[in-house]
């Protein structure tokens, strides 16, 4: 079945450091890929998405490129801020499987220090 | 921006009580979902609905039940709460966007503590 694997956290960085959170997936069809962010005490917010190979999703300085050859969708940001401290979830949705369900990774906690 | 609401945000309740967690969305989405989020952050799908009068159990077995009588409303009920039900419950809804890509939008969550 489809699956998503994220790097384990927590990830601790200093402000203005470069961020990479790794995400790889397995899917039998042609999935769409997503990154969600969860701030403390809140629900998940869509951060960015990509729907086909080589698409790049971007939002608020975050980027991720859909790499079919490496089945990856790594999240990057060039310069993190304290306000980026949150839990980040990678997810896929494979409509070719006939369902609309998401498969989520286990989440990666990011802590940015001033 | 999504408009999906959950009440209550926090609930502390004794064992054996019946509770209903409310979820409403104003976007007219047909599809709605309930997730249980454990302290380790992992999300588990416990129920979903593809429209009025449609409900399905998710990937994680749950003692809760759901109903979908109106498009905008998807309440989750625990008939007899137990400490093992202590968790965060997240509601979501989705619509097919451009290219038929389903994007899920989440509510703020209900944090439940059963004593």
mmCIF file of C-alpha atoms in Angstrom:
data_model
loop_
_atom_site.group_PDB
_atom_site.id
_atom_site.type_symbol
_atom_site.label_atom_id
_atom_site.label_comp_id
_atom_site.label_asym_id
_atom_site.label_seq_id
_atom_site.Cartn_x
_atom_site.Cartn_y
_atom_site.Cartn_z
ATOM 1 C CA UNK A 1 0.000 0.000 0.000
ATOM 2 C CA UNK A 2 0.881 3.661 -0.191
ATOM 3 C CA UNK A 3 3.113 5.089 2.515
ATOM 4 C CA UNK A 4 4.973 8.234 3.558
ATOM 5 C CA UNK A 5 8.251 8.294 5.487
ATOM 6 C CA UNK A 6 9.496 11.447 7.168
ATOM 7 C CA UNK A 7 12.740 12.119 8.936
ATOM 8 C CA UNK A 8 12.426 11.822 12.673
ATOM 9 C CA UNK A 9 12.680 14.858 14.844
ATOM 10 C CA UNK A 10 13.005 16.908 16.737
ATOM 11 C CA UNK A 11 15.019 19.172 14.509
ATOM 12 C CA UNK A 12 16.614 22.061 16.373
ATOM 13 C CA UNK A 13 18.073 24.989 14.417
ATOM 14 C CA UNK A 14 19.287 28.461 15.109
ATOM 15 C CA UNK A 15 17.431 31.377 13.578
ATOM 16 C CA UNK A 16 18.431 32.034 9.930
ATOM 17 C CA UNK A 17 19.701 28.477 9.448
ATOM 18 C CA UNK A 18 18.833 26.420 6.383
ATOM 19 C CA UNK A 19 16.088 23.850 6.860
ATOM 20 C CA UNK A 20 15.568 20.508 5.163
ATOM 21 C CA UNK A 21 12.965 17.991 6.286
ATOM 22 C CA UNK A 22 13.127 14.795 4.282
ATOM 23 C CA UNK A 23 10.027 13.037 2.978
ATOM 24 C CA UNK A 24 9.871 9.975 0.747
ATOM 25 C CA UNK A 25 6.843 8.094 -0.444
ATOM 26 C CA UNK A 26 5.671 4.890 -2.043
ATOM 27 C CA UNK A 27 2.561 4.858 -4.190
ATOM 28 C CA UNK A 28 1.143 2.596 -6.846
ATOM 29 C CA UNK A 29 -0.526 5.391 -8.786
ATOM 30 C CA UNK A 30 0.113 9.081 -9.394
ATOM 31 C CA UNK A 31 -0.149 10.804 -6.044
ATOM 32 C CA UNK A 32 -0.442 14.441 -5.158
ATOM 33 C CA UNK A 33 1.932 15.491 -2.394
ATOM 34 C CA UNK A 34 1.403 17.943 0.443
ATOM 35 C CA UNK A 35 3.144 19.574 3.366
ATOM 36 C CA UNK A 36 1.053 20.629 6.342
ATOM 37 C CA UNK A 37 2.163 22.599 9.393
ATOM 38 C CA UNK A 38 0.716 22.347 12.894
ATOM 39 C CA UNK A 39 1.414 25.122 15.384
ATOM 40 C CA UNK A 40 1.010 24.386 19.102
ATOM 41 C CA UNK A 41 -2.600 23.911 20.130
ATOM 42 C CA UNK A 42 -3.950 24.180 16.587
ATOM 43 C CA UNK A 43 -5.076 22.008 13.702
ATOM 44 C CA UNK A 44 -3.126 21.352 10.540
ATOM 45 C CA UNK A 45 -2.708 24.085 7.939
ATOM 46 C CA UNK A 46 -1.866 23.416 4.323
ATOM 47 C CA UNK A 47 1.604 24.793 3.658
ATOM 48 C CA UNK A 48 2.163 23.759 0.039
ATOM 49 C CA UNK A 49 1.350 21.080 -2.469
ATOM 50 C CA UNK A 50 2.458 19.587 -5.794
ATOM 51 C CA UNK A 51 0.333 17.524 -8.094
ATOM 52 C CA UNK A 52 2.731 16.008 -10.615
ATOM 53 C CA UNK A 53 6.370 15.175 -11.168
ATOM 54 C CA UNK A 54 8.773 18.143 -11.203
ATOM 55 C CA UNK A 55 6.145 20.499 -9.780
ATOM 56 C CA UNK A 56 7.484 22.835 -7.121
ATOM 57 C CA UNK A 57 5.183 23.950 -4.335
ATOM 58 C CA UNK A 58 6.082 27.086 -2.427
ATOM 59 C CA UNK A 59 4.614 29.257 0.309
ATOM 60 C CA UNK A 60 5.947 31.578 3.033
ATOM 61 C CA UNK A 61 9.546 30.904 1.987
ATOM 62 C CA UNK A 62 9.119 27.120 2.104
ATOM 63 C CA UNK A 63 9.623 25.019 -1.016
ATOM 64 C CA UNK A 64 9.319 21.382 -2.002
ATOM 65 C CA UNK A 65 9.826 19.708 -5.376
ATOM 66 C CA UNK A 66 8.002 16.559 -6.457
ATOM 67 C CA UNK A 67 10.792 14.177 -7.513
ATOM 68 C CA UNK A 68 9.375 11.060 -9.094
ATOM 69 C CA UNK A 69 12.778 9.507 -9.802
ATOM 70 C CA UNK A 70 13.687 9.526 -6.110
ATOM 71 C CA UNK A 71 10.074 9.373 -4.816
ATOM 72 C CA UNK A 72 10.794 12.352 -2.605
ATOM 73 C CA UNK A 73 9.207 15.642 -1.587
ATOM 74 C CA UNK A 74 11.699 17.277 0.767
ATOM 75 C CA UNK A 75 10.718 20.522 2.491
ATOM 76 C CA UNK A 76 13.276 23.348 2.454
ATOM 77 C CA UNK A 77 13.557 26.893 3.706
ATOM 78 C CA UNK A 78 16.564 29.083 3.269
ATOM 79 C CA UNK A 79 16.362 30.995 6.541
ATOM 80 C CA UNK A 80 14.148 29.836 9.378
ATOM 81 C CA UNK A 81 12.594 32.071 12.013
ATOM 82 C CA UNK A 82 11.525 31.369 15.575
ATOM 83 C CA UNK A 83 7.925 31.597 14.363
ATOM 84 C CA UNK A 84 8.514 28.538 12.130
ATOM 85 C CA UNK A 85 8.689 26.332 15.225
ATOM 86 C CA UNK A 86 5.945 23.782 14.676
ATOM 87 C CA UNK A 87 5.289 20.198 13.590
ATOM 88 C CA UNK A 88 5.484 19.513 9.866
ATOM 89 C CA UNK A 89 3.591 16.681 8.159
ATOM 90 C CA UNK A 90 4.194 15.267 4.718
ATOM 91 C CA UNK A 91 1.175 13.633 3.077
ATOM 92 C CA UNK A 92 0.036 12.061 -0.149
ATOM 93 C CA UNK A 93 -3.312 11.610 -1.802
ATOM 94 C CA UNK A 94 -3.592 9.062 -4.558
ATOM 95 C CA UNK A 95 -6.910 9.389 -6.335
ATOM 96 C CA UNK A 96 -6.012 6.603 -8.715
ATOM 97 C CA UNK A 97 -6.484 4.271 -5.754
ATOM 98 C CA UNK A 98 -10.160 5.172 -5.854
ATOM 99 C CA UNK A 99 -10.280 6.848 -2.464
ATOM 100 C CA UNK A 100 -9.835 10.390 -1.306
ATOM 101 C CA UNK A 101 -7.950 9.483 1.823
ATOM 102 C CA UNK A 102 -4.640 10.993 2.748
ATOM 103 C CA UNK A 103 -1.610 9.078 3.918
ATOM 104 C CA UNK A 104 0.304 11.168 6.468
ATOM 105 C CA UNK A 105 3.858 10.874 7.656
ATOM 106 C CA UNK A 106 4.506 10.731 11.379
ATOM 107 C CA UNK A 107 5.391 14.427 11.620
ATOM 108 C CA UNK A 108 8.681 16.227 12.281
ATOM 109 C CA UNK A 109 8.923 18.699 15.120
ATOM 110 C CA UNK A 110 11.008 21.797 14.332
ATOM 111 C CA UNK A 111 12.344 24.039 17.048
ATOM 112 C CA UNK A 112 14.057 27.277 16.060
ATOM 113 C CA UNK A 113 16.154 29.047 18.666
ATOM 114 C CA UNK A 114 16.733 32.795 18.725
ATOM 115 C CA UNK B 1 -8.837 30.183 3.834
ATOM 116 C CA UNK B 2 -10.931 27.295 5.088
ATOM 117 C CA UNK B 3 -13.925 27.710 7.383
ATOM 118 C CA UNK B 4 -14.151 24.624 9.515
ATOM 119 C CA UNK B 5 -15.046 24.764 13.175
ATOM 120 C CA UNK B 6 -14.778 22.380 16.075
ATOM 121 C CA UNK B 7 -16.347 22.620 19.512
ATOM 122 C CA UNK B 8 -15.455 22.321 22.250
ATOM 123 C CA UNK B 9 -11.761 23.130 21.924
ATOM 124 C CA UNK B 10 -10.975 21.496 25.259
ATOM 125 C CA UNK B 11 -12.993 18.988 27.262
ATOM 126 C CA UNK B 12 -12.306 17.286 30.583
ATOM 127 C CA UNK B 13 -14.809 14.594 31.422
ATOM 128 C CA UNK B 14 -15.242 11.628 33.739
ATOM 129 C CA UNK B 15 -15.184 7.983 32.729
ATOM 130 C CA UNK B 16 -18.490 6.632 31.456
ATOM 131 C CA UNK B 17 -19.916 9.910 30.226
ATOM 132 C CA UNK B 18 -21.384 10.289 26.766
ATOM 133 C CA UNK B 19 -19.833 13.075 24.706
ATOM 134 C CA UNK B 20 -20.303 14.552 21.259
ATOM 135 C CA UNK B 21 -17.576 16.478 19.484
ATOM 136 C CA UNK B 22 -18.954 18.933 16.978
ATOM 137 C CA UNK B 23 -17.516 19.723 13.551
ATOM 138 C CA UNK B 24 -19.021 22.138 11.046
ATOM 139 C CA UNK B 25 -17.836 23.550 7.759
ATOM 140 C CA UNK B 26 -19.326 26.340 5.704
ATOM 141 C CA UNK B 27 -17.638 25.521 2.412
ATOM 142 C CA UNK B 28 -20.184 23.010 1.122
ATOM 143 C CA UNK B 29 -17.599 20.232 0.976
ATOM 144 C CA UNK B 30 -19.012 16.755 0.444
ATOM 145 C CA UNK B 31 -16.128 14.895 2.035
ATOM 146 C CA UNK B 32 -15.360 15.083 5.745
ATOM 147 C CA UNK B 33 -12.957 13.224 8.017
ATOM 148 C CA UNK B 34 -12.151 12.628 11.685
ATOM 149 C CA UNK B 35 -8.596 11.984 12.805
ATOM 150 C CA UNK B 36 -7.256 11.022 16.203
ATOM 151 C CA UNK B 37 -3.849 12.459 16.970
ATOM 152 C CA UNK B 38 -1.799 10.697 19.619
ATOM 153 C CA UNK B 39 0.778 12.407 21.847
ATOM 154 C CA UNK B 40 3.499 11.275 19.464
ATOM 155 C CA UNK B 41 1.808 13.462 16.841
ATOM 156 C CA UNK B 42 0.851 10.678 14.443
ATOM 157 C CA UNK B 43 -2.556 11.103 12.771
ATOM 158 C CA UNK B 44 -4.971 8.186 12.543
ATOM 159 C CA UNK B 45 -8.077 8.319 10.351
ATOM 160 C CA UNK B 46 -11.014 7.028 12.405
ATOM 161 C CA UNK B 47 -14.068 8.005 10.321
ATOM 162 C CA UNK B 48 -14.888 9.604 7.004
ATOM 163 C CA UNK B 49 -17.897 10.578 4.941
ATOM 164 C CA UNK B 50 -18.299 11.218 1.238
ATOM 165 C CA UNK B 51 -21.655 12.942 1.604
ATOM 166 C CA UNK B 52 -24.966 13.052 3.406
ATOM 167 C CA UNK B 53 -25.957 9.670 4.856
ATOM 168 C CA UNK B 54 -22.552 8.235 3.991
ATOM 169 C CA UNK B 55 -20.165 7.219 6.784
ATOM 170 C CA UNK B 56 -17.261 4.811 6.823
ATOM 171 C CA UNK B 57 -14.814 3.571 9.433
ATOM 172 C CA UNK B 58 -11.248 4.646 8.966
ATOM 173 C CA UNK B 59 -7.945 2.878 9.278
ATOM 174 C CA UNK B 60 -7.828 2.918 13.081
ATOM 175 C CA UNK B 61 -10.486 1.065 14.990
ATOM 176 C CA UNK B 62 -12.423 3.445 17.179
ATOM 177 C CA UNK B 63 -15.249 3.052 19.671
ATOM 178 C CA UNK B 64 -16.733 6.314 18.475
ATOM 179 C CA UNK B 65 -19.582 6.757 15.998
ATOM 180 C CA UNK B 66 -20.392 9.507 13.510
ATOM 181 C CA UNK B 67 -23.401 10.761 11.600
ATOM 182 C CA UNK B 68 -23.833 12.905 8.505
ATOM 183 C CA UNK B 69 -27.382 14.203 8.281
ATOM 184 C CA UNK B 70 -26.398 17.580 6.846
ATOM 185 C CA UNK B 71 -23.578 18.427 4.476
ATOM 186 C CA UNK B 72 -22.056 20.968 6.823
ATOM 187 C CA UNK B 73 -22.172 18.938 10.030
ATOM 188 C CA UNK B 74 -20.194 15.811 11.011
ATOM 189 C CA UNK B 75 -20.417 15.125 14.759
ATOM 190 C CA UNK B 76 -18.469 12.386 16.518
ATOM 191 C CA UNK B 77 -19.954 10.627 19.560
ATOM 192 C CA UNK B 78 -18.420 8.541 22.312
ATOM 193 C CA UNK B 79 -21.172 6.647 24.148
ATOM 194 C CA UNK B 80 -19.027 5.908 27.194
ATOM 195 C CA UNK B 81 -15.761 7.769 27.515
ATOM 196 C CA UNK B 82 -12.686 5.997 28.884
ATOM 197 C CA UNK B 83 -9.191 7.236 29.761
ATOM 198 C CA UNK B 84 -7.892 5.495 26.623
ATOM 199 C CA UNK B 85 -9.954 7.991 24.595
ATOM 200 C CA UNK B 86 -7.789 10.845 25.831
ATOM 201 C CA UNK B 87 -6.389 12.419 22.688
ATOM 202 C CA UNK B 88 -6.683 15.284 20.252
ATOM 203 C CA UNK B 89 -9.448 14.902 17.664
ATOM 204 C CA UNK B 90 -9.108 16.729 14.346
ATOM 205 C CA UNK B 91 -11.899 17.228 11.841
ATOM 206 C CA UNK B 92 -11.214 17.947 8.170
ATOM 207 C CA UNK B 93 -13.112 18.457 4.952
ATOM 208 C CA UNK B 94 -12.012 18.377 1.346
ATOM 209 C CA UNK B 95 -13.003 19.325 -2.136
ATOM 210 C CA UNK B 96 -11.591 18.435 -5.527
ATOM 211 C CA UNK B 97 -9.615 21.403 -6.763
ATOM 212 C CA UNK B 98 -7.877 22.026 -10.049
ATOM 213 C CA UNK B 99 -6.989 18.778 -11.722
ATOM 214 C CA UNK B 100 -9.272 16.943 -9.292
ATOM 215 C CA UNK B 101 -6.659 17.185 -6.528
ATOM 216 C CA UNK B 102 -8.330 16.744 -3.157
ATOM 217 C CA UNK B 103 -7.077 19.260 -0.637
ATOM 218 C CA UNK B 104 -8.002 18.683 2.992
ATOM 219 C CA UNK B 105 -8.709 21.603 5.318
ATOM 220 C CA UNK B 106 -8.539 21.072 9.051
ATOM 221 C CA UNK B 107 -10.378 22.474 12.015
ATOM 222 C CA UNK B 108 -8.530 23.645 15.151
ATOM 223 C CA UNK B 109 -9.057 20.354 16.985
ATOM 224 C CA UNK B 110 -10.673 19.223 20.229
ATOM 225 C CA UNK B 111 -8.364 18.172 23.017
ATOM 226 C CA UNK B 112 -10.136 15.546 25.149
ATOM 227 C CA UNK B 113 -9.067 14.391 28.597
ATOM 228 C CA UNK B 114 -10.989 11.542 30.202
ATOM 229 C CA UNK B 115 -10.350 11.090 33.904
#
